[in-house]
Coordinates of C-alpha atoms in Angstrom, one line a residue:
M2 CA -5.0 34.3 -18.2
K3 CA -8.8 34.5 -18.1
T4 CA -9.1 30.8 -17.5
K5 CA -6.7 31.0 -14.5
L6 CA -8.5 34.0 -13.1
M7 CA -11.9 32.2 -13.5
Y8 CA -10.7 29.5 -11.1
L9 CA -9.1 31.9 -8.7
F10 CA -12.1 34.2 -8.5
S11 CA -14.5 31.4 -8.2
M12 CA -12.5 30.4 -5.1
F13 CA -12.3 34.0 -4.0
C14 CA -16.1 34.5 -4.2
M15 CA -16.6 31.7 -1.8
L16 CA -14.4 33.6 0.7
S17 CA -16.3 36.8 0.0
L18 CA -19.4 35.4 1.5
F19 CA -17.8 36.0 4.9
T20 CA -16.4 39.5 4.5
A21 CA -17.2 41.9 7.3
C22 CA -20.2 44.1 6.6
S23 CA -20.6 47.9 7.1
D24 CA -19.9 49.1 10.6
D25 CA -23.2 51.2 10.6
D26 CA -26.0 49.6 12.5
K27 CA -29.2 49.2 10.4
G28 CA -31.8 48.1 12.7
G29 CA -33.0 47.0 16.1
P30 CA -31.7 44.0 18.0
I31 CA -32.1 40.5 16.6
G32 CA -32.7 37.3 18.4
T33 CA -31.4 33.8 17.5
E34 CA -34.1 33.2 15.0
F35 CA -31.6 33.6 12.1
D36 CA -29.1 31.2 13.7
G37 CA -28.5 27.9 11.9
V38 CA -26.9 26.1 9.0
Y39 CA -28.0 27.1 5.5
K40 CA -27.4 24.6 2.7
G41 CA -27.6 25.8 -0.8
T42 CA -25.7 26.5 -4.0
L43 CA -23.6 29.1 -5.7
D44 CA -23.7 30.5 -9.2
V45 CA -20.5 32.4 -10.3
D46 CA -20.3 34.8 -13.2
L47 CA -17.0 36.2 -14.5
D48 CA -17.4 39.4 -16.7
G49 CA -20.8 38.2 -17.6
T50 CA -19.8 34.6 -18.5
K51 CA -21.1 31.8 -16.2
V52 CA -18.1 29.9 -14.8
G53 CA -19.8 28.0 -11.9
E54 CA -23.3 26.8 -11.5
N55 CA -25.1 25.0 -8.6
L56 CA -22.0 24.6 -6.6
P57 CA -23.0 23.1 -3.3
Q58 CA -22.1 25.1 -0.1
K59 CA -23.1 25.5 3.5
V60 CA -23.1 28.7 5.6
Y61 CA -23.2 28.7 9.4
V62 CA -25.0 31.8 10.9
T63 CA -24.7 32.6 14.6
K64 CA -25.8 35.6 16.6
V65 CA -22.9 37.4 18.3
G66 CA -24.5 40.7 19.2
D67 CA -27.7 42.7 19.2
N68 CA -27.4 43.4 15.5
Q69 CA -24.4 41.2 14.6
I70 CA -24.1 37.7 13.3
K71 CA -21.2 35.4 12.7
M72 CA -21.0 33.7 9.3
E73 CA -18.8 30.7 9.0
L74 CA -17.7 28.1 6.5
K75 CA -16.2 24.9 8.0
N76 CA -13.6 22.6 6.3
F77 CA -13.9 24.5 3.1
S78 CA -12.3 23.3 -0.1
F79 CA -12.6 24.4 -3.6
G80 CA -11.2 22.3 -6.4
A81 CA -7.8 21.1 -5.2
M82 CA -7.5 23.8 -2.6
A83 CA -8.3 23.0 1.1
L84 CA -8.9 26.3 3.0
G85 CA -10.1 24.9 6.3
N86 CA -12.5 27.0 8.5
I87 CA -13.3 30.4 7.1
S88 CA -15.4 32.9 9.2
V89 CA -16.2 36.5 9.8
D90 CA -17.0 37.0 13.4
K91 CA -19.2 40.2 13.1
C92 CA -21.6 41.3 10.3
N93 CA -24.1 44.0 11.0
V94 CA -27.7 43.3 10.1
E95 CA -31.0 45.2 9.9
K96 CA -34.1 43.3 11.2
Q97 CA -37.2 43.8 9.0
S98 CA -39.6 41.6 10.9
D99 CA -39.5 38.6 13.3
D100 CA -38.1 36.3 10.7
V101 CA -36.6 38.6 8.1
C102 CA -33.4 40.7 8.1
K103 CA -31.3 42.4 5.5
F104 CA -27.5 42.8 5.4
D105 CA -25.2 44.7 3.1
G106 CA -21.7 46.1 3.2
E107 CA -18.4 46.4 1.4
Q108 CA -14.8 45.7 2.2
K109 CA -11.4 45.5 0.6
L110 CA -9.6 42.1 0.7
T111 CA -6.1 41.2 -0.2
L112 CA -5.7 37.6 -1.4
P113 CA -2.6 35.7 -2.5
I114 CA -2.1 35.7 -6.2
V115 CA -5.3 37.7 -6.8
G116 CA -4.2 40.8 -4.9
D117 CA -6.5 43.6 -3.8
C118 CA -10.2 43.2 -4.3
D119 CA -13.3 45.4 -3.7
V120 CA -16.3 43.5 -2.4
V121 CA -19.9 44.7 -2.4
M122 CA -22.4 42.3 -0.7
N123 CA -26.1 42.4 0.1
G124 CA -28.7 39.9 0.9
T125 CA -31.6 38.7 3.1
I126 CA -32.5 36.0 5.5
A127 CA -36.2 35.4 5.3
G128 CA -37.6 32.6 7.5
E129 CA -35.7 29.5 6.4
K130 CA -34.1 31.1 3.3
L131 CA -30.7 32.8 2.9
D132 CA -30.3 34.8 -0.3
M133 CA -27.2 37.0 -1.1
V134 CA -25.3 38.5 -4.0
I135 CA -21.7 39.4 -4.0
N136 CA -20.0 41.6 -6.5
V137 CA -16.2 41.5 -6.6
K138 CA -13.9 43.9 -8.6
A139 CA -10.2 43.3 -9.0
T140 CA -7.3 44.4 -11.2
Q141 CA -4.6 42.2 -12.4
S142 CA -1.9 42.9 -15.0
G143 CA -3.8 46.1 -15.7
A144 CA -7.1 44.3 -16.5
A145 CA -10.2 44.9 -14.6
I146 CA -12.1 41.8 -13.6
T147 CA -15.7 41.7 -12.3
V148 CA -17.2 38.6 -10.6
K149 CA -20.7 38.2 -9.4
V150 CA -21.7 35.4 -7.0
D151 CA -25.3 34.4 -6.2
F152 CA -26.0 32.2 -3.2
K153 CA -29.3 30.7 -2.3
G154 CA -29.7 28.3 0.7
T155 CA -32.3 26.8 3.0
K156 CA -31.8 26.3 6.8
L157 CA -31.3 22.7 7.8
A158 CA -33.2 21.2 10.7
T159 CA -30.0 19.8 12.0
D160 CA -26.4 20.0 10.6
Q161 CA -25.3 17.3 8.3
S162 CA -21.8 15.8 8.0
S163 CA -19.5 17.1 5.3
E164 CA -17.1 14.2 5.6
A165 CA -16.6 12.0 2.5
K166 CA -14.0 9.3 3.1
I167 CA -13.4 5.6 2.6
T168 CA -12.3 4.3 6.0
E169 CA -11.8 0.7 5.1
F170 CA -11.6 -1.4 1.9
T171 CA -11.3 -5.1 2.0
F172 CA -11.7 -8.3 0.0
D173 CA -12.7 -11.7 1.2
S174 CA -10.7 -13.7 -1.4
K175 CA -7.8 -16.0 -1.1
E176 CA -6.5 -14.5 -4.3
V177 CA -6.0 -11.2 -2.4
V178 CA -2.8 -11.8 -0.5
S179 CA -2.3 -8.2 0.8
Q180 CA -5.5 -6.2 1.8
P181 CA -5.9 -2.8 0.3
E182 CA -3.9 0.1 1.7
I183 CA -5.4 3.6 1.7
D184 CA -2.9 6.3 0.9
G185 CA -4.7 9.6 0.4
T186 CA -7.1 8.9 -2.5
N187 CA -5.1 6.0 -3.8
I188 CA -5.9 2.4 -2.7
T189 CA -3.8 -0.4 -3.7
F190 CA -3.7 -4.2 -3.0
M191 CA -1.7 -7.3 -4.0
V192 CA -3.1 -10.5 -5.5
T193 CA -1.6 -14.0 -6.0
D194 CA 0.7 -14.5 -9.0
T195 CA -1.7 -17.3 -10.1
I196 CA -4.9 -15.4 -10.1
K197 CA -7.0 -15.9 -13.2
A198 CA -8.2 -13.1 -15.4
E199 CA -11.8 -13.9 -14.8
E200 CA -11.2 -13.9 -11.0
L201 CA -9.5 -10.5 -11.1
A202 CA -12.4 -9.2 -13.1
A203 CA -15.0 -10.3 -10.6
L204 CA -13.5 -9.3 -7.2
V205 CA -16.1 -8.1 -4.7
P206 CA -15.0 -5.4 -2.2
T207 CA -16.4 -4.6 1.2
I208 CA -16.2 -0.8 1.8
K209 CA -16.7 1.3 4.9
I210 CA -17.2 5.1 4.5
S211 CA -18.0 8.1 6.5
D212 CA -21.2 8.1 8.6
K213 CA -24.2 8.7 6.4
A214 CA -22.1 9.3 3.3
T215 CA -22.9 7.5 0.0
I216 CA -20.5 5.7 -2.4
T217 CA -20.6 4.9 -6.1
P218 CA -20.1 2.1 -7.1
A219 CA -21.6 0.5 -4.1
S220 CA -19.9 -1.8 -1.6
G221 CA -20.5 -5.5 -2.2
V222 CA -20.7 -5.2 -6.0
A223 CA -18.2 -7.0 -8.2
Q224 CA -15.8 -4.9 -10.2
D225 CA -13.2 -5.5 -12.9
F226 CA -9.9 -4.8 -11.1
S227 CA -7.8 -5.8 -14.1
K228 CA -7.7 -2.0 -14.5
P229 CA -8.1 0.8 -12.0
V230 CA -11.6 1.3 -10.6
T231 CA -12.8 4.8 -9.5
Y232 CA -15.0 5.2 -6.5
T233 CA -16.8 8.5 -5.5
V234 CA -17.8 9.2 -2.0
T235 CA -20.4 12.0 -1.4
S236 CA -20.9 13.4 2.1
E237 CA -24.3 13.4 3.9
D238 CA -24.8 17.1 3.1
G239 CA -23.7 16.7 -0.5
I240 CA -21.1 19.4 -0.2
T241 CA -18.0 17.2 -0.3
T242 CA -17.1 14.6 -2.9
T243 CA -14.0 12.5 -2.8
T244 CA -12.8 10.4 -5.7
Y245 CA -10.6 7.3 -5.0
T246 CA -8.7 5.2 -7.4
V247 CA -8.4 1.5 -6.5
S248 CA -5.9 -0.7 -8.4
V249 CA -3.7 -3.7 -8.1
A250 CA -0.2 -2.8 -6.9
G251 CA 1.4 -6.0 -8.2
K252 CA 1.1 -9.8 -8.0
M253 CA 2.6 -11.9 -5.1
Q254 CA 3.9 -15.4 -4.7
K255 CA 3.5 -16.2 -1.1
Y256 CA 4.8 -19.2 1.1
S257 CA 3.5 -19.1 4.6
L258 CA 5.3 -22.3 5.6
D259 CA 2.2 -23.2 7.7
E260 CA 1.5 -26.5 5.9
W261 CA 4.0 -29.4 5.7
V262 CA 3.8 -32.6 3.7
D263 CA 5.0 -36.1 4.8
K264 CA 7.6 -37.7 2.6
G265 CA 9.4 -41.0 2.8
T266 CA 8.8 -44.0 5.1
G267 CA 10.4 -45.5 8.2
K268 CA 13.8 -44.1 9.0
A269 CA 13.7 -42.0 5.8
A270 CA 10.4 -40.3 6.8
Y271 CA 10.6 -36.5 6.8
K272 CA 8.4 -33.4 6.3
T273 CA 8.7 -30.8 3.5
P274 CA 6.9 -27.5 3.3
F275 CA 3.8 -27.1 1.0
P276 CA 3.5 -26.7 -1.9
D277 CA 5.9 -29.6 -2.3
D278 CA 6.0 -29.3 -6.1
K279 CA 7.7 -25.9 -5.7
L280 CA 9.6 -26.1 -2.4
A281 CA 12.4 -28.6 -1.6
T282 CA 14.9 -28.9 1.3
S283 CA 18.1 -30.6 2.3
S284 CA 16.1 -33.0 4.4
A285 CA 15.5 -34.9 1.2
G286 CA 19.2 -35.6 1.1
A287 CA 19.4 -36.5 4.7
S288 CA 16.5 -38.9 4.2
Y289 CA 18.7 -40.7 1.7
L290 CA 21.5 -40.7 4.3
A291 CA 19.3 -42.2 6.9
L292 CA 19.7 -45.4 4.9
F293 CA 23.4 -45.3 5.7
G294 CA 23.2 -44.5 9.4
Y295 CA 22.1 -40.9 9.7
T296 CA 20.0 -40.6 12.9
D297 CA 20.1 -36.9 13.8
E298 CA 17.2 -34.5 13.4
F299 CA 16.8 -33.6 9.8
P300 CA 18.3 -30.3 8.6
V301 CA 15.0 -28.7 7.8
V302 CA 12.0 -29.2 10.1
P303 CA 8.7 -27.4 10.8
T304 CA 8.5 -25.4 14.1
E305 CA 5.9 -23.4 16.0
D306 CA 8.5 -20.8 16.8
A307 CA 7.1 -18.6 14.1
V308 CA 6.0 -15.1 13.2
K309 CA 2.6 -16.6 12.4
G310 CA 1.4 -20.3 12.3
M311 CA 4.3 -22.5 11.5
A312 CA 7.8 -21.7 10.3
A313 CA 10.9 -23.6 8.9
K314 CA 13.9 -24.3 11.1
L315 CA 17.1 -24.9 9.1
T316 CA 20.2 -26.4 10.9
T317 CA 23.7 -27.1 9.8
K318 CA 24.8 -30.7 10.6
N319 CA 28.1 -32.5 11.0
T320 CA 27.7 -35.4 8.7
S321 CA 31.4 -36.4 8.4
D322 CA 30.8 -39.8 9.9
I323 CA 28.2 -40.8 7.3
S324 CA 29.4 -42.5 4.1
L325 CA 28.5 -40.8 0.8
A326 CA 27.7 -37.7 2.8
P327 CA 29.7 -34.5 2.8
A328 CA 31.5 -33.4 6.0
I329 CA 29.1 -30.5 6.5
T330 CA 25.5 -30.5 5.5
S331 CA 23.8 -27.1 5.8
G332 CA 20.1 -26.7 6.3
S333 CA 18.7 -25.4 3.1
L334 CA 15.2 -24.7 1.7
Y335 CA 14.7 -23.6 -1.9
T336 CA 12.3 -23.3 -4.8
G337 CA 13.0 -26.3 -7.0
R338 CA 13.4 -30.0 -6.5
F339 CA 15.8 -32.5 -5.0
A340 CA 17.1 -35.4 -7.3
V341 CA 19.8 -37.4 -5.5
D342 CA 23.2 -37.7 -7.2
P343 CA 25.3 -39.9 -4.9
F344 CA 28.4 -39.1 -6.7
N345 CA 28.0 -35.3 -6.7
Q346 CA 25.9 -33.9 -3.8
L347 CA 25.8 -30.3 -5.3
N348 CA 24.2 -31.7 -8.4
S349 CA 21.3 -33.0 -6.3
T350 CA 19.8 -29.6 -5.8
K351 CA 17.8 -28.5 -8.8
F352 CA 17.2 -24.8 -8.2
G353 CA 14.3 -22.8 -9.5
I354 CA 10.6 -22.9 -10.7
M355 CA 9.2 -21.4 -13.9
C356 CA 8.5 -17.7 -13.7
D357 CA 6.6 -15.7 -16.2
K358 CA 6.6 -12.3 -14.4
K359 CA 9.3 -9.7 -13.6
P360 CA 10.2 -10.1 -9.8
L361 CA 10.6 -6.9 -7.9
L362 CA 11.0 -7.7 -4.2
F363 CA 11.7 -10.8 -2.1
N364 CA 10.3 -10.3 1.5
G365 CA 10.0 -12.4 4.6
Y366 CA 11.2 -12.8 8.2
Y367 CA 14.2 -14.6 9.6
K368 CA 16.3 -15.0 12.8
Y369 CA 19.7 -16.7 13.1
T370 CA 22.0 -18.2 15.7
P371 CA 25.5 -19.3 14.4
G372 CA 27.0 -22.6 15.7
E373 CA 30.0 -22.6 18.1
L374 CA 32.8 -23.9 15.9
F375 CA 33.3 -23.1 12.2
L376 CA 34.6 -26.1 10.2
D377 CA 36.1 -26.4 6.8
G378 CA 34.9 -29.7 5.5
S379 CA 35.7 -29.1 1.8
D380 CA 38.2 -31.9 2.2
K381 CA 36.4 -34.6 4.2
K382 CA 39.6 -36.4 4.9
N383 CA 41.1 -33.2 6.4
I384 CA 38.5 -31.2 8.3
V385 CA 40.0 -27.9 9.5
E386 CA 38.7 -26.0 12.6
H387 CA 38.4 -22.2 12.3
P388 CA 37.6 -20.8 15.8
E389 CA 38.3 -17.3 14.5
L390 CA 35.5 -17.5 12.0
T391 CA 31.8 -17.0 12.7
D392 CA 29.2 -18.7 10.6
E393 CA 26.6 -16.6 8.7
C394 CA 23.3 -17.5 7.0
S395 CA 22.4 -16.9 3.4
I396 CA 19.1 -15.7 1.9
K397 CA 19.0 -15.1 -1.9
G398 CA 16.7 -14.8 -4.9
V399 CA 18.0 -15.7 -8.3
L400 CA 16.3 -15.1 -11.7
Y401 CA 17.8 -17.0 -14.6
E402 CA 17.1 -17.6 -18.2
V403 CA 16.4 -21.1 -19.6
A404 CA 16.0 -22.5 -23.0
N405 CA 13.2 -24.9 -21.9
E406 CA 11.3 -26.0 -18.8
S407 CA 13.7 -28.9 -18.1
E408 CA 16.8 -26.7 -18.0
T409 CA 17.9 -25.9 -14.4
L410 CA 20.8 -24.6 -12.4
T411 CA 22.2 -26.7 -9.6
G412 CA 24.5 -26.3 -6.6
L413 CA 27.4 -26.5 -9.1
N414 CA 26.5 -23.2 -11.0
I415 CA 23.7 -21.3 -9.2
G416 CA 26.3 -18.8 -8.0
D417 CA 28.1 -17.9 -11.3
S418 CA 26.1 -19.1 -14.3
E419 CA 26.0 -16.7 -17.3
K420 CA 22.3 -17.6 -17.4
I421 CA 21.6 -15.4 -14.3
V422 CA 19.7 -12.3 -15.0
A423 CA 18.9 -10.8 -11.6
V424 CA 19.8 -11.4 -7.9
A425 CA 18.2 -10.3 -4.6
S426 CA 20.6 -11.0 -1.7
L427 CA 20.6 -10.5 2.1
A428 CA 23.6 -8.4 3.0
D429 CA 23.6 -9.2 6.7
G430 CA 23.8 -12.8 7.5
T431 CA 24.9 -12.3 11.1
A432 CA 23.1 -13.4 14.3
K433 CA 19.6 -12.1 14.9
A434 CA 18.0 -13.1 18.2
E435 CA 14.5 -12.1 17.2
Y436 CA 12.5 -12.4 14.0
T437 CA 13.6 -9.7 11.7
P438 CA 11.9 -8.6 8.5
F439 CA 13.8 -8.5 5.2
S440 CA 12.9 -6.9 2.0
L441 CA 15.3 -7.6 -0.9
E442 CA 15.2 -5.8 -4.3
F443 CA 16.0 -7.8 -7.4
N444 CA 18.9 -6.1 -9.0
F445 CA 19.4 -6.9 -12.7
L446 CA 23.0 -7.6 -13.8
D447 CA 24.8 -5.2 -16.1
G448 CA 23.3 -5.3 -19.6
K449 CA 20.4 -7.6 -18.7
T450 CA 16.7 -6.9 -18.5
Y451 CA 13.5 -8.9 -18.2
D452 CA 12.1 -9.9 -21.5
S453 CA 8.6 -11.3 -21.5
T454 CA 9.2 -13.3 -24.7
K455 CA 11.9 -15.4 -22.9
L456 CA 11.7 -18.3 -20.4
Y457 CA 12.9 -17.9 -16.8
K458 CA 13.2 -19.7 -13.6
L459 CA 13.2 -18.2 -10.1
A460 CA 15.1 -19.7 -7.3
L461 CA 14.6 -18.6 -3.7
I462 CA 17.4 -20.1 -1.6
F463 CA 17.9 -20.2 2.2
S464 CA 20.9 -21.8 3.9
S465 CA 21.9 -22.0 7.6
S466 CA 25.6 -21.7 6.4
S467 CA 26.4 -19.2 3.7
K468 CA 29.4 -21.4 2.6
G469 CA 27.4 -24.6 2.8
D470 CA 27.9 -25.2 -0.9
T471 CA 31.6 -25.6 -0.3
F472 CA 30.8 -27.8 2.8
Q473 CA 31.9 -25.2 5.2
G474 CA 30.0 -24.0 8.3
A475 CA 29.4 -24.4 12.0
P476 CA 27.4 -27.4 13.1
G477 CA 24.4 -26.2 15.1
S478 CA 24.0 -22.9 13.1
T479 CA 20.2 -22.4 13.0
L480 CA 18.2 -20.3 10.7
Y481 CA 14.5 -19.7 11.2
I482 CA 12.4 -18.4 8.2
D483 CA 8.7 -17.5 7.9
E484 CA 6.1 -15.6 5.8
L485 CA 7.9 -15.6 2.6
E486 CA 6.7 -13.6 -0.5
V487 CA 7.9 -12.4 -3.9
V488 CA 6.3 -9.3 -5.4
F489 CA 6.1 -9.2 -9.1
E490 CA 5.5 -6.2 -11.5

């Protein structure tokens, strides 16, 4: 009980600095010579035991009458309690000389939790010095509590700021893919999933803080962010200190789709997004079909119609007139590789790249326009029109377990393999006229979890026709995607 009361009464004694003094006048009129801001410290004793020492504080003194002053504390906080502006508009004073006055008084206060308190206060202002003693008596649970507060302060030439905030925290590093976000006193940021331990341990932040405040550690000094780093900001007047914790929120795999790589030659020339060792498209298959008469635009091409920089445009094609081609070829982009199998097109898509971290979210932007006429080309010899159906796009993330790096799922089993551990899937594949953000959570299948001792591959799959794997869709259906990222634990 005493420990709790020590905190409460320490806070209370701050308040008691500003209790109204006696109504009895004690001297002649005063001028504005006592007006100003007095910066000093508090010592607090509870029943003879010191519970606070050299606690920084400011008192604002303003003349409001011939023998009255206003005493005010601005933006006051004590411990975790923010109490705002606290003031007593009128305190009676007795002038002793041109630059000396005395004040004393007593008052009853009622505070939440603490209850009724008797306050006796006396002190002096002499020249540039403010010196006061406050004695507080209270009873709680039948026990009498006595608190004594000593304040000593010196008038400042001009007021000093009490603000202690970090206003901006940034890194100039390609390994930081999401600049720090300030949420109260917590600051978090994202790094690449390929960042090296030594790089994370040597990141250099640039920090902006409140005017004339100071910060420790300093801005521009490398810190080891493999673990949370604590920064302390101290206001210009030294009254306020704010402690921030800066940490990595997670790792991110990012594909901006701004860079594209030339592949093939002659009629078979096409572009694939960078990094081409991780990303593949159905244009690789169309490039092969170009040798057999395919002349249309490839199913996946770069475009300047983007959220930022460049984007990928995926279009479903009618390839029924091309030998060795399915009737419908959807525009598809995925992590993995393409290895042509002329006898089984679905086996040509090798989905997934090695993944050694638990995926949490799959984010990005997309817009979509379905083609005019939905076709069922599952039987190339008997293509069926379905004017009553409307095509939809597909965006999906699939985490699956492998026995070794060479094992892979293909278009034949990416949808139903027992190897699949978690899936993130876009629920709404309908038309979107403008770029729309998506954020898909990886949901782990029943009874399955991420095990860091096992091997996994991660497949990110985009298709302009959600049933493209069964050669169904509407020619002309167009999916735009941009600024893709996967957030890892």
